């Protein structure tokens, strides 16, 4: 059995834990606790260590999905999780531009530790004030359209939408790596 380890990272409340819950075939191991500080303004619970889920993606291929915390005070977990990953997705809530700076920081952090394929997933595109893919790409520092990671929009609550993002990530991985 081939196991592919994918990390789901991104800003607080972007939908990392929800993403994994939407597709995991096993009960997700989560470490969500009551949120305090700025995270509490977004939602009541927040990930403090990691989420873990599993999905049989194809015969002979299982995906292990690791969700990171969004809060940078838990960045030691970003480090632990990214080091063994094959590829990762960065989730960004498109309607919360104040978080784009943190998204850039996460990208820089990950990029420093692992040169692996990345997909940018915009969530909350159905929400008021959501930015377009093009504008988020520019805000994240990807000015050149030809030289940027792939972007998708998704809703972490919808299984089909999450599976579609996973397919794009795996295709991107296949094109860029030797298994
Ligand atoms: N409207 C809308 N809601 C979404 C979408 N994606 C996720 N959500 C909601 O956003 C919230 C995300 O919560 P979590 O999955 O806990 O977020 P997280 O990224 O794990 O956050 P931390 O662990 O605190 O960093 C949930 O209430 C989801 O239902 C989307 O595309 N549209
Ligand atoms: Mg979480």
PDB file of C-alpha atoms and ligand atoms in Angstrom:
ATOM      1  CA  UNK A   1       0.000   0.000   0.000  1.00  0.00           C
ATOM      2  CA  UNK A   2       1.385   3.357  -1.090  1.00  0.00           C
ATOM      3  CA  UNK A   3       0.826   6.010   1.554  1.00  0.00           C
ATOM      4  CA  UNK A   4       0.824   9.656   0.628  1.00  0.00           C
ATOM      5  CA  UNK A   5       1.142  12.120   3.480  1.00  0.00           C
ATOM      6  CA  UNK A   6      -0.629  15.403   2.804  1.00  0.00           C
ATOM      7  CA  UNK A   7      -0.581  18.382   5.127  1.00  0.00           C
ATOM      8  CA  UNK A   8      -3.562  20.711   5.327  1.00  0.00           C
ATOM      9  CA  UNK A   9      -2.372  24.047   6.627  1.00  0.00           C
ATOM     10  CA  UNK A  10      -3.655  27.617   6.600  1.00  0.00           C
ATOM     11  CA  UNK A  11      -5.115  30.422   8.636  1.00  0.00           C
ATOM     12  CA  UNK A  12      -7.402  30.133  11.683  1.00  0.00           C
ATOM     13  CA  UNK A  13     -10.922  29.182  10.688  1.00  0.00           C
ATOM     14  CA  UNK A  14     -10.032  28.617   7.023  1.00  0.00           C
ATOM     15  CA  UNK A  15     -11.488  25.101   7.339  1.00  0.00           C
ATOM     16  CA  UNK A  16      -8.546  22.717   7.836  1.00  0.00           C
ATOM     17  CA  UNK A  17     -10.223  20.490  10.427  1.00  0.00           C
ATOM     18  CA  UNK A  18     -13.511  20.611   8.501  1.00  0.00           C
ATOM     19  CA  UNK A  19     -11.689  19.658   5.265  1.00  0.00           C
ATOM     20  CA  UNK A  20     -10.282  16.510   6.860  1.00  0.00           C
ATOM     21  CA  UNK A  21     -13.577  15.586   8.549  1.00  0.00           C
ATOM     22  CA  UNK A  22     -15.391  15.899   5.204  1.00  0.00           C
ATOM     23  CA  UNK A  23     -13.356  13.151   3.525  1.00  0.00           C
ATOM     24  CA  UNK A  24     -11.818  10.940   6.192  1.00  0.00           C
ATOM     25  CA  UNK A  25     -13.016   7.347   6.253  1.00  0.00           C
ATOM     26  CA  UNK A  26     -11.870   6.889   9.828  1.00  0.00           C
ATOM     27  CA  UNK A  27     -13.003   8.896  12.829  1.00  0.00           C
ATOM     28  CA  UNK A  28     -10.768  11.956  12.718  1.00  0.00           C
ATOM     29  CA  UNK A  29      -8.283  12.299  15.524  1.00  0.00           C
ATOM     30  CA  UNK A  30      -8.525  15.959  16.429  1.00  0.00           C
ATOM     31  CA  UNK A  31      -7.069  18.186  19.084  1.00  0.00           C
ATOM     32  CA  UNK A  32      -9.659  20.949  19.023  1.00  0.00           C
ATOM     33  CA  UNK A  33      -9.935  22.856  22.274  1.00  0.00           C
ATOM     34  CA  UNK A  34     -11.899  25.891  23.442  1.00  0.00           C
ATOM     35  CA  UNK A  35     -10.458  28.907  21.612  1.00  0.00           C
ATOM     36  CA  UNK A  36      -9.032  31.871  23.482  1.00  0.00           C
ATOM     37  CA  UNK A  37      -7.688  35.240  22.279  1.00  0.00           C
ATOM     38  CA  UNK A  38      -8.199  36.355  18.650  1.00  0.00           C
ATOM     39  CA  UNK A  39      -9.144  32.824  17.506  1.00  0.00           C
ATOM     40  CA  UNK A  40     -12.187  32.970  19.796  1.00  0.00           C
ATOM     41  CA  UNK A  41     -13.556  35.854  17.714  1.00  0.00           C
ATOM     42  CA  UNK A  42     -13.791  33.502  14.733  1.00  0.00           C
ATOM     43  CA  UNK A  43     -15.064  30.301  16.361  1.00  0.00           C
ATOM     44  CA  UNK A  44     -15.448  28.494  19.658  1.00  0.00           C
ATOM     45  CA  UNK A  45     -12.915  25.692  19.147  1.00  0.00           C
ATOM     46  CA  UNK A  46      -9.463  25.657  17.579  1.00  0.00           C
ATOM     47  CA  UNK A  47      -6.829  23.035  16.755  1.00  0.00           C
ATOM     48  CA  UNK A  48      -3.927  23.058  19.194  1.00  0.00           C
ATOM     49  CA  UNK A  49      -1.777  20.215  17.817  1.00  0.00           C
ATOM     50  CA  UNK A  50      -3.053  18.386  14.735  1.00  0.00           C
ATOM     51  CA  UNK A  51      -5.891  16.567  13.010  1.00  0.00           C
ATOM     52  CA  UNK A  52      -5.428  13.180  11.441  1.00  0.00           C
ATOM     53  CA  UNK A  53      -7.647  11.488   8.895  1.00  0.00           C
ATOM     54  CA  UNK A  54      -7.293   8.786   6.290  1.00  0.00           C
ATOM     55  CA  UNK A  55      -8.787   8.237   2.856  1.00  0.00           C
ATOM     56  CA  UNK A  56      -8.422   5.308   0.478  1.00  0.00           C
ATOM     57  CA  UNK A  57      -7.879   7.273  -2.696  1.00  0.00           C
ATOM     58  CA  UNK A  58      -7.285   4.535  -5.261  1.00  0.00           C
ATOM     59  CA  UNK A  59      -6.590   0.810  -5.085  1.00  0.00           C
ATOM     60  CA  UNK A  60      -3.172   0.581  -3.497  1.00  0.00           C
ATOM     61  CA  UNK A  61      -3.052   4.240  -2.498  1.00  0.00           C
ATOM     62  CA  UNK A  62      -4.085   5.728   0.834  1.00  0.00           C
ATOM     63  CA  UNK A  63      -3.951   9.385   1.759  1.00  0.00           C
ATOM     64  CA  UNK A  64      -2.939  10.339   5.256  1.00  0.00           C
ATOM     65  CA  UNK A  65      -4.185  13.817   5.973  1.00  0.00           C
ATOM     66  CA  UNK A  66      -2.555  15.915   8.658  1.00  0.00           C
ATOM     67  CA  UNK A  67      -4.184  19.204   9.662  1.00  0.00           C
ATOM     68  CA  UNK A  68      -2.071  21.855  11.350  1.00  0.00           C
ATOM     69  CA  UNK A  69      -3.165  24.463  13.879  1.00  0.00           C
ATOM     70  CA  UNK A  70      -3.762  27.889  12.312  1.00  0.00           C
ATOM     71  CA  UNK A  71      -2.366  29.882  15.216  1.00  0.00           C
ATOM     72  CA  UNK A  72       1.331  30.689  14.835  1.00  0.00           C
ATOM     73  CA  UNK A  73       1.981  30.087  18.529  1.00  0.00           C
ATOM     74  CA  UNK A  74       1.687  26.418  17.656  1.00  0.00           C
ATOM     75  CA  UNK A  75       4.177  26.655  14.784  1.00  0.00           C
ATOM     76  CA  UNK A  76       6.327  23.884  16.269  1.00  0.00           C
ATOM     77  CA  UNK A  77       3.582  21.586  14.946  1.00  0.00           C
ATOM     78  CA  UNK A  78       3.829  23.139  11.455  1.00  0.00           C
ATOM     79  CA  UNK A  79       7.482  22.155  11.550  1.00  0.00           C
ATOM     80  CA  UNK A  80       6.885  18.579  12.726  1.00  0.00           C
ATOM     81  CA  UNK A  81       4.116  17.899  10.226  1.00  0.00           C
ATOM     82  CA  UNK A  82       5.656  19.431   7.085  1.00  0.00           C
ATOM     83  CA  UNK A  83       8.949  17.606   7.349  1.00  0.00           C
ATOM     84  CA  UNK A  84       7.457  14.229   6.441  1.00  0.00           C
ATOM     85  CA  UNK A  85       4.860  15.463   3.958  1.00  0.00           C
ATOM     86  CA  UNK A  86       4.766  14.676   0.248  1.00  0.00           C
ATOM     87  CA  UNK A  87       2.692  17.748  -0.602  1.00  0.00           C
ATOM     88  CA  UNK A  88       0.458  20.277   1.129  1.00  0.00           C
ATOM     89  CA  UNK A  89      -2.521  22.524   0.669  1.00  0.00           C
ATOM     90  CA  UNK A  90      -2.678  26.002   2.147  1.00  0.00           C
ATOM     91  CA  UNK A  91      -6.261  26.981   2.960  1.00  0.00           C
ATOM     92  CA  UNK A  92      -7.088  30.678   3.068  1.00  0.00           C
ATOM     93  CA  UNK A  93     -10.499  32.147   3.911  1.00  0.00           C
ATOM     94  CA  UNK A  94     -11.060  34.446   0.927  1.00  0.00           C
ATOM     95  CA  UNK A  95     -13.341  36.785   2.907  1.00  0.00           C
ATOM     96  CA  UNK A  96     -10.790  37.553   5.642  1.00  0.00           C
ATOM     97  CA  UNK A  97      -8.092  39.722   4.009  1.00  0.00           C
ATOM     98  CA  UNK A  98      -6.649  40.580   7.423  1.00  0.00           C
ATOM     99  CA  UNK A  99      -5.386  36.975   7.544  1.00  0.00           C
ATOM    100  CA  UNK A 100      -3.520  37.053   4.223  1.00  0.00           C
ATOM    101  CA  UNK A 101      -0.343  38.198   5.974  1.00  0.00           C
ATOM    102  CA  UNK A 102      -0.420  35.103   8.189  1.00  0.00           C
ATOM    103  CA  UNK A 103      -1.044  32.949   5.105  1.00  0.00           C
ATOM    104  CA  UNK A 104       2.122  34.398   3.556  1.00  0.00           C
ATOM    105  CA  UNK A 105       4.003  33.673   6.743  1.00  0.00           C
ATOM    106  CA  UNK A 106       2.859  30.062   6.779  1.00  0.00           C
ATOM    107  CA  UNK A 107       3.927  29.669   3.132  1.00  0.00           C
ATOM    108  CA  UNK A 108       7.370  31.111   3.864  1.00  0.00           C
ATOM    109  CA  UNK A 109       7.706  28.873   6.927  1.00  0.00           C
ATOM    110  CA  UNK A 110       6.777  25.729   4.998  1.00  0.00           C
ATOM    111  CA  UNK A 111       8.881  26.646   1.982  1.00  0.00           C
ATOM    112  CA  UNK A 112      11.934  27.057   4.172  1.00  0.00           C
ATOM    113  CA  UNK A 113      11.540  23.518   5.529  1.00  0.00           C
ATOM    114  CA  UNK A 114      10.226  21.508   2.598  1.00  0.00           C
ATOM    115  CA  UNK A 115      10.465  22.033  -1.163  1.00  0.00           C
ATOM    116  CA  UNK A 116       7.348  20.053  -1.970  1.00  0.00           C
ATOM    117  CA  UNK A 117       4.328  20.743  -4.193  1.00  0.00           C
ATOM    118  CA  UNK A 118       1.779  23.161  -2.759  1.00  0.00           C
ATOM    119  CA  UNK A 119      -1.787  23.980  -3.749  1.00  0.00           C
ATOM    120  CA  UNK A 120      -3.552  27.119  -2.541  1.00  0.00           C
ATOM    121  CA  UNK A 121      -7.209  26.509  -1.628  1.00  0.00           C
ATOM    122  CA  UNK A 122      -9.527  29.465  -1.149  1.00  0.00           C
ATOM    123  CA  UNK A 123     -12.455  28.748   1.150  1.00  0.00           C
ATOM    124  CA  UNK A 124     -15.417  30.955   2.123  1.00  0.00           C
ATOM    125  CA  UNK A 125     -15.723  32.209  -1.452  1.00  0.00           C
ATOM    126  CA  UNK A 126     -19.498  32.099  -0.864  1.00  0.00           C
ATOM    127  CA  UNK A 127     -19.165  34.679   1.932  1.00  0.00           C
ATOM    128  CA  UNK A 128     -19.670  38.415   1.669  1.00  0.00           C
ATOM    129  CA  UNK A 129     -16.497  40.325   0.895  1.00  0.00           C
ATOM    130  CA  UNK A 130     -14.656  37.312  -0.531  1.00  0.00           C
ATOM    131  CA  UNK A 131     -11.702  38.240  -2.723  1.00  0.00           C
ATOM    132  CA  UNK A 132     -11.181  36.754  -6.183  1.00  0.00           C
ATOM    133  CA  UNK A 133      -8.478  34.169  -6.864  1.00  0.00           C
ATOM    134  CA  UNK A 134      -6.488  36.743  -8.828  1.00  0.00           C
ATOM    135  CA  UNK A 135      -6.519  39.303  -6.019  1.00  0.00           C
ATOM    136  CA  UNK A 136      -5.662  36.758  -3.308  1.00  0.00           C
ATOM    137  CA  UNK A 137      -2.787  35.490  -5.471  1.00  0.00           C
ATOM    138  CA  UNK A 138      -1.402  39.021  -5.687  1.00  0.00           C
ATOM    139  CA  UNK A 139      -1.927  39.576  -1.945  1.00  0.00           C
ATOM    140  CA  UNK A 140       0.044  36.400  -1.251  1.00  0.00           C
ATOM    141  CA  UNK A 141       2.918  37.736  -3.343  1.00  0.00           C
ATOM    142  CA  UNK A 142       2.363  35.721  -6.533  1.00  0.00           C
ATOM    143  CA  UNK A 143       2.507  38.548  -9.023  1.00  0.00           C
ATOM    144  CA  UNK A 144       3.450  36.461 -12.046  1.00  0.00           C
ATOM    145  CA  UNK A 145       0.571  34.285 -13.190  1.00  0.00           C
ATOM    146  CA  UNK A 146       2.921  31.852 -14.935  1.00  0.00           C
ATOM    147  CA  UNK A 147       5.069  31.312 -11.903  1.00  0.00           C
ATOM    148  CA  UNK A 148       2.658  30.505  -9.109  1.00  0.00           C
ATOM    149  CA  UNK A 149       1.296  27.362  -7.484  1.00  0.00           C
ATOM    150  CA  UNK A 150      -2.111  26.153  -8.627  1.00  0.00           C
ATOM    151  CA  UNK A 151      -5.129  27.760  -6.956  1.00  0.00           C
ATOM    152  CA  UNK A 152      -8.548  26.180  -6.359  1.00  0.00           C
ATOM    153  CA  UNK A 153     -11.691  27.398  -4.657  1.00  0.00           C
ATOM    154  CA  UNK A 154     -13.499  24.990  -2.364  1.00  0.00           C
ATOM    155  CA  UNK A 155     -15.977  24.649   0.442  1.00  0.00           C
ATOM    156  CA  UNK A 156     -14.469  22.534   3.231  1.00  0.00           C
ATOM    157  CA  UNK A 157     -17.962  21.384   4.274  1.00  0.00           C
ATOM    158  CA  UNK A 158     -18.624  19.726   0.928  1.00  0.00           C
ATOM    159  CA  UNK A 159     -17.027  16.341   0.347  1.00  0.00           C
ATOM    160  CA  UNK A 160     -17.059  16.644  -3.442  1.00  0.00           C
ATOM    161  CA  UNK A 161     -15.345  19.998  -3.277  1.00  0.00           C
ATOM    162  CA  UNK A 162     -12.642  18.641  -0.942  1.00  0.00           C
ATOM    163  CA  UNK A 163     -12.085  15.558  -3.129  1.00  0.00           C
ATOM    164  CA  UNK A 164     -11.679  17.827  -6.157  1.00  0.00           C
ATOM    165  CA  UNK A 165      -9.000  19.834  -4.333  1.00  0.00           C
ATOM    166  CA  UNK A 166      -7.222  16.597  -3.395  1.00  0.00           C
ATOM    167  CA  UNK A 167      -7.229  15.470  -7.034  1.00  0.00           C
ATOM    168  CA  UNK A 168      -5.657  18.766  -8.137  1.00  0.00           C
ATOM    169  CA  UNK A 169      -3.039  18.475  -5.379  1.00  0.00           C
ATOM    170  CA  UNK A 170      -2.155  14.889  -6.300  1.00  0.00           C
ATOM    171  CA  UNK A 171      -1.963  15.714 -10.025  1.00  0.00           C
ATOM    172  CA  UNK A 172       0.318  18.612  -9.182  1.00  0.00           C
ATOM    173  CA  UNK A 173       2.427  16.267  -7.058  1.00  0.00           C
ATOM    174  CA  UNK A 174       2.639  13.681  -9.862  1.00  0.00           C
ATOM    175  CA  UNK A 175       3.795  16.342 -12.331  1.00  0.00           C
ATOM    176  CA  UNK A 176       6.480  17.635 -10.009  1.00  0.00           C
ATOM    177  CA  UNK A 177       7.885  14.623  -8.228  1.00  0.00           C
ATOM    178  CA  UNK A 178       9.052  11.126  -8.799  1.00  0.00           C
ATOM    179  CA  UNK A 179       7.058   8.817  -6.567  1.00  0.00           C
TER     180      UNK A 179
HETATM  181  N1  LIG B   1     -19.498  29.484   4.410  1.00  0.00           N
HETATM  182  C1  LIG B   1     -18.446  28.682   4.394  1.00  0.00           C
HETATM  183  N2  LIG B   1     -18.026  28.136   5.560  1.00  0.00           N
HETATM  184  C2  LIG B   1     -16.939  27.339   5.506  1.00  0.00           C
HETATM  185  C3  LIG B   1     -16.253  27.052   4.310  1.00  0.00           C
HETATM  186  N3  LIG B   1     -15.217  26.242   4.597  1.00  0.00           N
HETATM  187  C4  LIG B   1     -15.242  26.036   5.932  1.00  0.00           C
HETATM  188  N4  LIG B   1     -16.279  26.695   6.497  1.00  0.00           N
HETATM  189  C5  LIG B   1     -16.617  26.796   7.920  1.00  0.00           C
HETATM  190  O1  LIG B   1     -15.526  27.474   8.547  1.00  0.00           O
HETATM  191  C6  LIG B   1     -15.266  26.904   9.826  1.00  0.00           C
HETATM  192  C7  LIG B   1     -13.866  26.346   9.826  1.00  0.00           C
HETATM  193  O2  LIG B   1     -13.587  25.768  11.058  1.00  0.00           O
HETATM  194  P1  LIG B   1     -12.383  24.724  11.244  1.00  0.00           P
HETATM  195  O3  LIG B   1     -12.454  23.658  10.221  1.00  0.00           O
HETATM  196  O4  LIG B   1     -12.363  24.362  12.682  1.00  0.00           O
HETATM  197  O5  LIG B   1     -11.136  25.686  10.899  1.00  0.00           O
HETATM  198  P2  LIG B   1      -9.594  25.385  11.076  1.00  0.00           P
HETATM  199  O6  LIG B   1      -8.949  25.884   9.820  1.00  0.00           O
HETATM  200  O7  LIG B   1      -9.364  23.975  11.456  1.00  0.00           O
HETATM  201  O8  LIG B   1      -9.188  26.409  12.247  1.00  0.00           O
HETATM  202  P3  LIG B   1      -8.073  26.291  13.414  1.00  0.00           P
HETATM  203  O9  LIG B   1      -7.909  24.871  13.819  1.00  0.00           O
HETATM  204  O10 LIG B   1      -8.622  27.148  14.522  1.00  0.00           O
HETATM  205  O11 LIG B   1      -6.822  26.909  12.841  1.00  0.00           O
HETATM  206  C8  LIG B   1     -16.330  25.843  10.055  1.00  0.00           C
HETATM  207  O12 LIG B   1     -17.400  26.437  10.759  1.00  0.00           O
HETATM  208  C9  LIG B   1     -16.750  25.465   8.640  1.00  0.00           C
HETATM  209  O13 LIG B   1     -18.079  24.994   8.578  1.00  0.00           O
HETATM  210  C10 LIG B   1     -16.729  27.645   3.084  1.00  0.00           C
HETATM  211  O14 LIG B   1     -16.177  27.476   1.986  1.00  0.00           O
HETATM  212  N5  LIG B   1     -17.837  28.439   3.209  1.00  0.00           N
HETATM  213 MG1  LIG B   2      -8.479  23.101  13.046  1.00  0.00          MG
END
